CSV table of C-alpha atoms and ligand atoms in Angstrom, one decimal:
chain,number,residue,atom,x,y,z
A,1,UNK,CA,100.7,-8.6,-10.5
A,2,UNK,CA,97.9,-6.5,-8.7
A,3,UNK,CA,100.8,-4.6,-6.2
A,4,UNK,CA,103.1,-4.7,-9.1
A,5,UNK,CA,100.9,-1.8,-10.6
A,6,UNK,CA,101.4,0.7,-7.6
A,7,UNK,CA,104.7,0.5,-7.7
A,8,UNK,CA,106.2,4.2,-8.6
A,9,UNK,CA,107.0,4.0,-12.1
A,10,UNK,CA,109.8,6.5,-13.5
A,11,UNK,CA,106.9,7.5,-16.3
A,12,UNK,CA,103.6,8.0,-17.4
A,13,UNK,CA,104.6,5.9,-20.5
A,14,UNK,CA,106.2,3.2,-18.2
A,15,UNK,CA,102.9,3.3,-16.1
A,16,UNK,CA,100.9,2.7,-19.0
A,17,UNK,CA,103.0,0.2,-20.5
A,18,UNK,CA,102.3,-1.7,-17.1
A,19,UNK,CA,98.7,-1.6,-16.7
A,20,UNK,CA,98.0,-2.0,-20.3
A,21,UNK,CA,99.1,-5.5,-20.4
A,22,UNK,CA,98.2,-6.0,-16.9
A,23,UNK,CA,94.5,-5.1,-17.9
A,24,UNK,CA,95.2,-7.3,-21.2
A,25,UNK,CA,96.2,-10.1,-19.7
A,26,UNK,CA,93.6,-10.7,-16.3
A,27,UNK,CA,91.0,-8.7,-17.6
A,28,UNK,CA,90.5,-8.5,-21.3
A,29,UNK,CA,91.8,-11.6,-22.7
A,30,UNK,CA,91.1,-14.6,-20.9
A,31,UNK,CA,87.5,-16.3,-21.3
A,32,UNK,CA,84.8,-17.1,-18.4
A,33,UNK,CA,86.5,-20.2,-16.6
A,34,UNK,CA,85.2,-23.6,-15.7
A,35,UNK,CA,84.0,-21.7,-12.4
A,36,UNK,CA,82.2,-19.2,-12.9
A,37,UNK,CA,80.4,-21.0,-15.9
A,38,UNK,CA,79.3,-24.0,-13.0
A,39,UNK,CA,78.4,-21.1,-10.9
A,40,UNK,CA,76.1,-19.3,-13.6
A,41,UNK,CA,74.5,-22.9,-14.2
A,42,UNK,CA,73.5,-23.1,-10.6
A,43,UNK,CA,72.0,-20.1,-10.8
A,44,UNK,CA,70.8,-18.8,-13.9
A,45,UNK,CA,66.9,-20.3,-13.7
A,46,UNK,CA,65.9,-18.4,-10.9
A,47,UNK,CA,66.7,-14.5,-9.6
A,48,UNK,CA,69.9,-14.2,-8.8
A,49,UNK,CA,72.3,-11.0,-8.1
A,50,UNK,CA,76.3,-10.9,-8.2
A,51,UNK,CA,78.3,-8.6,-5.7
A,52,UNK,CA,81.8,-8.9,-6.5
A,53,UNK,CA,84.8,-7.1,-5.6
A,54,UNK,CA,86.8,-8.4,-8.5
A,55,UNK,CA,87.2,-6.5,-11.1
A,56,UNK,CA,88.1,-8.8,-13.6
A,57,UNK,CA,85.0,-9.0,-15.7
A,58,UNK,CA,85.0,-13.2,-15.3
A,59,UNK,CA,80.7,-12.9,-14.1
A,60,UNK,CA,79.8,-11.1,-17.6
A,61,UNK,CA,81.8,-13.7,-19.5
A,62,UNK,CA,80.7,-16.5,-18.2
A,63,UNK,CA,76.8,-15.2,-19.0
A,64,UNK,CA,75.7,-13.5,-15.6
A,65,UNK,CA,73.7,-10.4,-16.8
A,66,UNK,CA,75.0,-7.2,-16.8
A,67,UNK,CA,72.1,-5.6,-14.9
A,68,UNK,CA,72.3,-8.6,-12.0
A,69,UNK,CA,76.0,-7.3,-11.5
A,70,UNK,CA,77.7,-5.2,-9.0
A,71,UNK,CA,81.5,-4.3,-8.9
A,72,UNK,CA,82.0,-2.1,-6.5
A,73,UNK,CA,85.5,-1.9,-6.5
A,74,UNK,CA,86.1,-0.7,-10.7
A,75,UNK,CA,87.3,-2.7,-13.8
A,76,UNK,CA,90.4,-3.6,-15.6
A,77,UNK,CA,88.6,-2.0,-19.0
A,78,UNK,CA,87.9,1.5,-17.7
A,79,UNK,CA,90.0,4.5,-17.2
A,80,UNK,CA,88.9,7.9,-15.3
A,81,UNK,CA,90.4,11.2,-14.0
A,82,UNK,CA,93.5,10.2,-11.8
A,83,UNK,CA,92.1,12.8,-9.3
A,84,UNK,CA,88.4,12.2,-10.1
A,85,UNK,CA,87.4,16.3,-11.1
A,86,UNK,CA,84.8,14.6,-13.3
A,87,UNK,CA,82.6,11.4,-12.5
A,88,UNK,CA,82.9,10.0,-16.4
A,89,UNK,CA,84.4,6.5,-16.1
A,90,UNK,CA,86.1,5.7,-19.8
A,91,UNK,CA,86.1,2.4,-21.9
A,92,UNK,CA,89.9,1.6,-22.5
A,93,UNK,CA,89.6,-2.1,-23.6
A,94,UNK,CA,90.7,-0.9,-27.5
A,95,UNK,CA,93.2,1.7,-26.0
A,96,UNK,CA,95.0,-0.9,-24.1
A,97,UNK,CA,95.0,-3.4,-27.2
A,98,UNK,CA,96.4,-0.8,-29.3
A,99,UNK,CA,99.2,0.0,-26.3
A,100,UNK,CA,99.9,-3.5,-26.1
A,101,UNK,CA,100.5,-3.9,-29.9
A,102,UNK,CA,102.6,-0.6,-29.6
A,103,UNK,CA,104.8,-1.0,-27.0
A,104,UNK,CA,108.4,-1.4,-26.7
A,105,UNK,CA,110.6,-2.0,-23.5
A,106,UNK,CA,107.3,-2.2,-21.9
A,107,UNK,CA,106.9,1.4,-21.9
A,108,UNK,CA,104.3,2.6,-24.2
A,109,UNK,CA,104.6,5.8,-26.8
A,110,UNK,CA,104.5,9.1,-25.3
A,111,UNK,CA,101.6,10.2,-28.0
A,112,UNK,CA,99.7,7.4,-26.5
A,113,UNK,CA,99.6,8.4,-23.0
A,114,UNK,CA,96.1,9.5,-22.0
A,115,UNK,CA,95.0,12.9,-20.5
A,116,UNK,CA,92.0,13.9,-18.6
A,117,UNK,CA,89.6,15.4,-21.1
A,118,UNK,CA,87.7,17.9,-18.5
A,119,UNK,CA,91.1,19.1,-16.2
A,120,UNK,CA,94.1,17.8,-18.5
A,121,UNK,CA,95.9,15.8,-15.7
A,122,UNK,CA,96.8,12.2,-15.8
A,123,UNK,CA,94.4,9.7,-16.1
A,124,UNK,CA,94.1,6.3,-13.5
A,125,UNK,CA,93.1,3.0,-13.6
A,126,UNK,CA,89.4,2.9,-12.5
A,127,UNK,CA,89.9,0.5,-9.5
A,128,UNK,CA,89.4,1.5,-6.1
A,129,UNK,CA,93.1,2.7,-4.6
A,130,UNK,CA,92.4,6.0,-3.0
A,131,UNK,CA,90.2,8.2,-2.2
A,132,UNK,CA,89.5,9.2,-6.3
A,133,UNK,CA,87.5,6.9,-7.5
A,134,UNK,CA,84.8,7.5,-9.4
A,135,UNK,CA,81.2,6.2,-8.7
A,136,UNK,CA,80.3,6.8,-12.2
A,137,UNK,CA,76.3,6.4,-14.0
A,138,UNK,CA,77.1,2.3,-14.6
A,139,UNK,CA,78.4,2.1,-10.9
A,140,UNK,CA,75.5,3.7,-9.6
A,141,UNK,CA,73.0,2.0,-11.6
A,142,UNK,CA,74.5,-1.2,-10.5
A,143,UNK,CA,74.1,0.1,-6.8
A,144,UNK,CA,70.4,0.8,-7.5
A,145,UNK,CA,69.9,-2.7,-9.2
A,146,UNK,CA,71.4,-4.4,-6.1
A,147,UNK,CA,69.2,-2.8,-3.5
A,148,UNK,CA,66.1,-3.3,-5.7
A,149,UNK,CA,67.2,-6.7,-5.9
A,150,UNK,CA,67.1,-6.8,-2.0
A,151,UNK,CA,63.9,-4.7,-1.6
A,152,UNK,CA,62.3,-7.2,-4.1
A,153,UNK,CA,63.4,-10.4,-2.2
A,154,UNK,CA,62.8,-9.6,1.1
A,155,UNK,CA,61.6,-11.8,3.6
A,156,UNK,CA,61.5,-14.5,1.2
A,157,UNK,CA,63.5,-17.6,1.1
A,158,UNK,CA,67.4,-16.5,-0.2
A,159,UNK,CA,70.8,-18.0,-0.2
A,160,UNK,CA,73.6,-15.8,0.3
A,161,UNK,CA,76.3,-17.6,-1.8
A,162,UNK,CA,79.9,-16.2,-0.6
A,163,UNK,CA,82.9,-16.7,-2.5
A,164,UNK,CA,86.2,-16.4,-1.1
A,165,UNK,CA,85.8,-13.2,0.8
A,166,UNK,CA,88.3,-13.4,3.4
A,167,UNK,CA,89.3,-9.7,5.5
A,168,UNK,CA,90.9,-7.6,3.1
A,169,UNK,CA,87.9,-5.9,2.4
A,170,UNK,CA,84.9,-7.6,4.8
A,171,UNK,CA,82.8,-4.0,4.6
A,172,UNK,CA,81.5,-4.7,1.0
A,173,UNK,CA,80.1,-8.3,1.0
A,174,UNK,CA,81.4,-10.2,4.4
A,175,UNK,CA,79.9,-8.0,7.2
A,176,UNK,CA,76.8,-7.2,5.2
A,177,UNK,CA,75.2,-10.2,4.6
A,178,UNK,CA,76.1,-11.5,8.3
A,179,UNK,CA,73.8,-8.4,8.8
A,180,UNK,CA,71.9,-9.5,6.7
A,181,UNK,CA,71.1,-12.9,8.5
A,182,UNK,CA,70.5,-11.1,11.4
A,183,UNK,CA,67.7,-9.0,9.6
A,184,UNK,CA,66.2,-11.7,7.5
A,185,UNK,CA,64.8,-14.6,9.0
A,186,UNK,CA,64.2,-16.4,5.7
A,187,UNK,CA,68.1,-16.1,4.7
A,188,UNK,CA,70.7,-18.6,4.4
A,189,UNK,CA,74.5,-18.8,4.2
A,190,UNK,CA,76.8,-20.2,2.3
A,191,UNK,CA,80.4,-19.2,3.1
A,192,UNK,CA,82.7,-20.8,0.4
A,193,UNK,CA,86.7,-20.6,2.0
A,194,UNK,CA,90.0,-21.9,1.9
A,195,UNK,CA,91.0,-21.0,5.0
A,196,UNK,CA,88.4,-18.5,6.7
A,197,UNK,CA,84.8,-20.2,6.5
A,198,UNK,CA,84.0,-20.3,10.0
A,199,UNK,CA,80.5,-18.5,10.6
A,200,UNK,CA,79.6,-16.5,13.6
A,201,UNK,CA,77.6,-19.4,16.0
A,202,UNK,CA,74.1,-16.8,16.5
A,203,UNK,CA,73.4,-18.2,12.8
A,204,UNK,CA,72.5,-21.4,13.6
A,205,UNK,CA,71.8,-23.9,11.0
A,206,UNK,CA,70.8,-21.5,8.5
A,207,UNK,CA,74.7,-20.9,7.7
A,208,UNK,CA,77.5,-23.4,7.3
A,209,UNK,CA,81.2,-22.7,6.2
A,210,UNK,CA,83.3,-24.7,4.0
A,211,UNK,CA,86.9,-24.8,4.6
A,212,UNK,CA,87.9,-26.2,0.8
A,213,UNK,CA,89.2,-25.1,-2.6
A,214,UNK,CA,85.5,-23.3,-4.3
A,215,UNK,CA,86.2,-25.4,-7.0
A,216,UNK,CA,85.7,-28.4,-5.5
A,217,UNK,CA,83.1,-27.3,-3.5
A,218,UNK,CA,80.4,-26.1,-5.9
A,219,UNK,CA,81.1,-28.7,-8.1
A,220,UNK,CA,80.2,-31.2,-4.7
A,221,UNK,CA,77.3,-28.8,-4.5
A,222,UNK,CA,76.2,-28.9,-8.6
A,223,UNK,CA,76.5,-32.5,-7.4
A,224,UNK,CA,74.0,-32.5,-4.6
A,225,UNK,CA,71.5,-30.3,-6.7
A,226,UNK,CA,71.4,-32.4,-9.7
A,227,UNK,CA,70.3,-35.3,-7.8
A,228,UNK,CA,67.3,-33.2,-5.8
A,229,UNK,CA,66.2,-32.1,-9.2
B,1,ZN,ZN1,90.5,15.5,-14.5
């Protein structure tokens, strides 16, 4: 569904009529699953921080914080300038609801099509694609929470939790925190992976990789903490 939306539509009002129910349907409508619900339980009595690429709002449903979140890679509710001449992300959540409800032949109204308010050109999903996006206030308020978080928890004891990053993108949360291990003696690793948990060997004990479905293992993990408790 993801590649489906770069895929050259004839029009604006067909492009819209794409993403609108895209955004509808794995962003916007579905409710925090079983997962990510376990996954807040495990963490939610002591500091925590979330670094996701996905940008499907599933951490803030399921009851992570907003202010212990980072998305670095946008959100299926926001809109911005399609060539980025202003750094104003948009809120489209009601626009795509009222798209959905108008749409017909999956193409939506041309009255409905939105413009960039500052340059008048066409407007983008706000997910990174190209070299547009836009690092807007929330985005860089997140950044700033994320390395405070870090600052703050230096040198003491921290387990870096990592869920299902495989090498599409390894620069935002992969490579990092193997740097991190290297820099923080008190850190551990957890690398949660269908098929690419294996952990560099330097590590030592302090990280192990699990080659299973995440659902299985954190609820093998929920498991195993209940009884230490
Ligand atoms: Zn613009």
């Amino acid at each position: 569904m993801y590649s489906a939306g770069f895929y050259p539509y004839p029009t604006e009002e067909a492009k819209w009529g794409y993403w609108s129910r895209h955004a509808y349907v794995n962003g916007i409508e579905p409710e925090g699953l079983p997962l990510y619900k376990t996954l807040y339980n495990l963490v939610k009595e002591k500091p925590y921080f979330v670094l996701t690429t996905n940008v499907d709002h599933q951490f803030q449903k399921s009851g992570f914080a907003e202010h212990c979140i980072f998305a670095t890679q946008g959100d299926y509710g926001e809109i911005q300038c399609k060539r980025g001449c202003h750094d104003t992300v948009y809120d489209a959540v009601s626009m795509f609801r009222q798209m959905n409800q108008a749409a017909r032949d999956c193409c939506v109204p041309g009255c409905m099509v939105p413009k960039c308010p500052v340059c008048g050109g066409k407007m983008e999903m706000h997910l990174r694609c190209d070299g547009y996006f836009v690092e807007g206030e929330a985005w860089n308020r997140a950044a700033e929470y994320y390395r405070d978080f870090l600052r703050e928890n230096r040198n003491k004891k921290v387990v870096l939790l990592e869920l299902g990053v495989g090498f599409n993108t390894p620069v935002i949360i992969r490579l990092p925190f193997e740097k991190l291990m290297r820099e923080q003696r008190n850190y551990s690793l957890v690398r949660l992976n269908l098929n690419e948990a294996f952990v560099p060997e330097s590590l030592g004990e302090r990280a192990v990789g699990i080659n299973a479905d995440i659902v299985k293992s954190i609820a093998d993990i929920q498991l195993a903490v209940g009884k230490e408790q």
